Amino acid sequence: MILPIIAYGDPVLKRKALPISKDYEGLEQLIESMWETMYHAHGVGLAAPQIGKSIRLFVIDGSPFADDEDATPNDQLVLKSFKKVFINAEMLTEEGDDFSFTEGCLSIPDIREDVTRPSVIRLRYLDEHFNEQVEEFSGLAARIIQHEYDHIEGVLFTDKLSPLKKRLIKGKLDKISRGMVESDYRMKFFTKSKKR
Ligand code: NI
């Protein structure tokens, strides 16, 4: 089922999400719906808070980024088959050289900005079968995970911008939170839905 994507301005996007257990009701369908919703919106990742659930779950299919102009040969190799479910993820380390990459977010349409993050991460998580994995990721794979991981920590990429950049996009963000934005997928706006 394609779900509406929660837009910037909804407090669920600012909340630290909670871990889930194996018997979380409807988990399999939820994951299926998240894939559908993500592909429909042409995203490479989607975190549960973006569909209104404050739980530590995100899905990633990085294959479209294999063709990104910034993708290194190693990125291309890794991203081609980079499709994963991450449950109860926990960032163990973030290190390596900082690198800058232009990020966007399905919850924040029409805003894309350069964000600087470390290039190598180690992550502990459960896969969709609840098997624990500890894995190292680098390059664009790490970058997509860092962005989605931030979502389950209640952090958005716009929080990471310089004070000047934040001031420059404030008007646009306010508009998004009031539903004054076009997207080719269905969104849910906090202030709008409250008025109804
Ligand atoms: Ni996002």
Short mmCIF file of C-alpha atoms and ligand atoms in Angstrom, two decimals:
data_model
loop_
_atom_site.label_atom_id
_atom_site.label_comp_id
_atom_site.label_asym_id
_atom_site.label_seq_id
_atom_site.Cartn_x
_atom_site.Cartn_y
_atom_site.Cartn_z
CA MET A 1 0.00 0.00 0.00
CA ILE A 2 1.35 3.41 -0.94
CA LEU A 3 1.29 5.60 2.15
CA PRO A 4 1.34 9.41 2.33
CA ILE A 5 4.74 10.80 3.23
CA ILE A 6 4.88 12.99 6.32
CA ALA A 7 6.03 16.50 5.42
CA TYR A 8 8.49 18.73 7.23
CA GLY A 9 6.82 20.39 10.21
CA ASP A 10 5.29 17.28 11.75
CA PRO A 11 6.75 16.61 15.22
CA VAL A 12 7.03 12.88 14.45
CA LEU A 13 10.05 13.75 12.29
CA LYS A 14 11.78 15.34 15.30
CA ARG A 15 11.19 12.49 17.71
CA LYS A 16 13.80 9.86 18.57
CA ALA A 17 12.21 6.61 17.39
CA LEU A 18 11.86 3.51 19.56
CA PRO A 19 13.20 -0.01 18.93
CA ILE A 20 10.76 -2.74 17.95
CA SER A 21 10.53 -6.44 18.76
CA LYS A 22 10.07 -9.35 16.40
CA ASP A 23 6.34 -9.56 17.18
CA TYR A 24 5.64 -5.95 16.18
CA GLU A 25 2.17 -6.16 14.68
CA GLY A 26 1.97 -6.08 10.90
CA LEU A 27 5.72 -5.62 10.46
CA GLU A 28 5.93 -7.57 7.22
CA GLN A 29 3.13 -5.56 5.59
CA LEU A 30 4.60 -2.34 6.95
CA ILE A 31 7.98 -3.08 5.33
CA GLU A 32 6.21 -3.99 2.08
CA SER A 33 4.28 -0.69 2.18
CA MET A 34 7.48 1.24 2.85
CA TRP A 35 9.14 -0.26 -0.23
CA GLU A 36 6.09 0.60 -2.33
CA THR A 37 5.90 4.13 -0.95
CA MET A 38 9.63 4.71 -1.48
CA TYR A 39 9.66 3.43 -5.07
CA HIS A 40 6.51 5.36 -5.93
CA ALA A 41 8.19 8.58 -4.75
CA HIS A 42 11.50 7.68 -6.49
CA GLY A 43 13.43 7.75 -3.23
CA VAL A 44 16.53 5.72 -2.37
CA GLY A 45 15.55 5.42 1.30
CA LEU A 46 12.56 5.78 3.58
CA ALA A 47 12.41 5.79 7.37
CA ALA A 48 9.35 4.80 9.41
CA PRO A 49 8.87 8.29 10.95
CA GLN A 50 8.31 9.54 7.39
CA ILE A 51 5.13 7.46 7.24
CA GLY A 52 4.15 8.51 10.74
CA LYS A 53 5.56 5.63 12.78
CA SER A 54 8.13 6.52 15.42
CA ILE A 55 9.98 3.20 15.29
CA ARG A 56 13.59 2.34 14.44
CA LEU A 57 13.04 0.99 10.95
CA PHE A 58 14.27 2.18 7.58
CA VAL A 59 14.61 0.72 4.10
CA ILE A 60 17.18 1.56 1.45
CA ASP A 61 17.60 0.73 -2.21
CA GLY A 62 20.64 2.67 -3.35
CA SER A 63 20.75 1.27 -6.90
CA PRO A 64 19.64 4.56 -8.59
CA PHE A 65 22.68 6.26 -7.05
CA ALA A 66 25.01 3.87 -8.88
CA ASP A 67 24.56 6.24 -11.85
CA ASP A 68 25.11 9.40 -9.81
CA GLU A 69 27.82 11.65 -11.21
CA ASP A 70 29.57 11.60 -7.82
CA ALA A 71 29.58 7.79 -7.59
CA THR A 72 33.09 6.30 -7.50
CA PRO A 73 33.73 2.92 -9.19
CA ASN A 74 33.46 1.36 -5.73
CA ASP A 75 30.12 3.12 -5.09
CA GLN A 76 28.82 1.81 -8.41
CA LEU A 77 29.81 -1.72 -7.49
CA VAL A 78 28.29 -1.57 -4.01
CA LEU A 79 25.12 0.36 -4.83
CA LYS A 80 23.99 -1.88 -7.68
CA SER A 81 22.79 -4.49 -5.19
CA PHE A 82 22.37 -2.28 -2.14
CA LYS A 83 18.83 -3.10 -1.05
CA LYS A 84 18.35 -3.60 2.66
CA VAL A 85 15.98 -3.38 5.60
CA PHE A 86 17.46 -1.90 8.80
CA ILE A 87 15.74 -2.58 12.12
CA ASN A 88 16.86 -1.12 15.48
CA ALA A 89 20.01 0.26 13.89
CA GLU A 90 22.69 1.62 16.15
CA MET A 91 25.60 3.70 14.85
CA LEU A 92 28.83 2.32 16.29
CA THR A 93 31.38 4.61 14.68
CA GLU A 94 31.50 7.37 12.08
CA GLU A 95 34.99 8.18 10.86
CA GLY A 96 37.13 8.77 7.81
CA ASP A 97 37.45 11.94 5.80
CA ASP A 98 34.49 14.30 5.79
CA PHE A 99 32.89 14.57 2.40
CA SER A 100 30.23 16.81 0.98
CA PHE A 101 27.25 15.48 -0.97
CA THR A 102 24.01 17.08 -2.07
CA GLU A 103 21.14 15.60 -0.05
CA GLY A 104 17.41 15.75 -0.49
CA CYS A 105 14.55 14.20 1.45
CA LEU A 106 11.09 12.95 0.49
CA SER A 107 9.69 14.83 3.52
CA ILE A 108 11.26 18.10 2.32
CA PRO A 109 10.46 18.41 -1.41
CA ASP A 110 12.32 20.91 -3.58
CA ILE A 111 15.16 21.51 -1.15
CA ARG A 112 18.56 20.04 -1.90
CA GLU A 113 21.68 21.15 -0.07
CA ASP A 114 25.25 20.03 0.40
CA VAL A 115 25.79 18.20 3.67
CA THR A 116 29.20 17.20 5.04
CA ARG A 117 29.54 13.89 6.88
CA PRO A 118 32.31 11.39 7.69
CA SER A 119 32.79 8.79 4.95
CA VAL A 120 33.04 5.48 6.86
CA ILE A 121 30.53 4.08 9.33
CA ARG A 122 30.07 0.94 11.36
CA LEU A 123 26.49 0.01 12.09
CA ARG A 124 24.79 -2.66 14.15
CA TYR A 125 21.28 -3.56 13.01
CA LEU A 126 18.79 -6.37 12.56
CA ASP A 127 17.83 -7.45 9.07
CA GLU A 128 14.22 -8.24 8.14
CA HIS A 129 14.65 -11.73 9.65
CA PHE A 130 15.85 -10.16 12.91
CA ASN A 131 19.37 -11.50 12.44
CA GLU A 132 21.93 -9.17 13.98
CA GLN A 133 24.44 -7.68 11.56
CA VAL A 134 27.50 -5.54 12.23
CA GLU A 135 28.72 -4.00 9.01
CA GLU A 136 31.03 -1.30 7.73
CA PHE A 137 29.84 0.97 4.94
CA SER A 138 31.62 3.73 3.06
CA GLY A 139 31.01 6.23 0.29
CA LEU A 140 27.47 6.76 -0.96
CA ALA A 141 26.12 3.63 0.78
CA ALA A 142 27.27 5.10 4.10
CA ARG A 143 25.79 8.46 3.13
CA ILE A 144 22.31 7.06 2.45
CA ILE A 145 22.41 5.16 5.76
CA GLN A 146 23.53 8.26 7.66
CA HIS A 147 20.60 10.22 6.25
CA GLU A 148 18.05 7.50 7.10
CA TYR A 149 19.64 6.84 10.48
CA ASP A 150 19.24 10.52 11.31
CA HIS A 151 15.50 10.14 10.65
CA ILE A 152 15.15 7.53 13.41
CA GLU A 153 17.12 9.86 15.70
CA GLY A 154 14.71 12.71 14.91
CA VAL A 155 17.24 14.66 12.85
CA LEU A 156 16.74 16.08 9.35
CA PHE A 157 19.46 17.04 6.88
CA THR A 158 18.34 20.65 7.11
CA ASP A 159 19.34 20.58 10.81
CA LYS A 160 22.94 20.02 9.66
CA LEU A 161 23.21 23.16 7.54
CA SER A 162 25.09 26.31 8.51
CA PRO A 163 23.12 29.07 10.30
CA LEU A 164 23.30 31.14 7.11
CA LYS A 165 21.93 28.33 4.91
CA LYS A 166 19.21 27.67 7.47
CA ARG A 167 18.15 31.31 7.31
CA LEU A 168 18.10 31.20 3.52
CA ILE A 169 15.76 28.20 3.34
CA LYS A 170 13.55 29.11 6.32
CA GLY A 171 10.79 30.58 4.16
CA LYS A 172 10.71 27.50 1.95
CA LEU A 173 10.56 25.19 4.97
CA ASP A 174 7.70 27.20 6.50
CA LYS A 175 5.82 26.86 3.24
CA ILE A 176 6.32 23.10 3.16
CA SER A 177 5.05 22.76 6.72
CA ARG A 178 1.91 24.68 5.69
CA GLY A 179 1.35 22.40 2.69
CA MET A 180 2.37 25.00 0.12
CA VAL A 181 4.52 22.70 -1.99
CA GLU A 182 4.09 20.51 -5.03
CA SER A 183 5.16 16.87 -5.06
CA ASP A 184 4.33 14.05 -7.44
CA TYR A 185 3.52 11.76 -4.49
CA ARG A 186 0.98 12.11 -1.72
CA MET A 187 2.09 13.95 1.39
CA LYS A 188 0.58 14.59 4.79
CA PHE A 189 0.93 18.04 6.31
CA PHE A 190 0.76 18.55 10.04
CA THR A 191 -0.80 22.02 10.20
CA LYS A 192 -3.29 21.25 7.42
CA SER A 193 -4.47 18.00 8.96
CA LYS A 194 -4.87 19.68 12.36
CA LYS A 195 -7.20 22.32 10.95
CA ARG A 196 -9.52 19.74 9.41
NI NI B 1 14.97 11.91 4.34
#
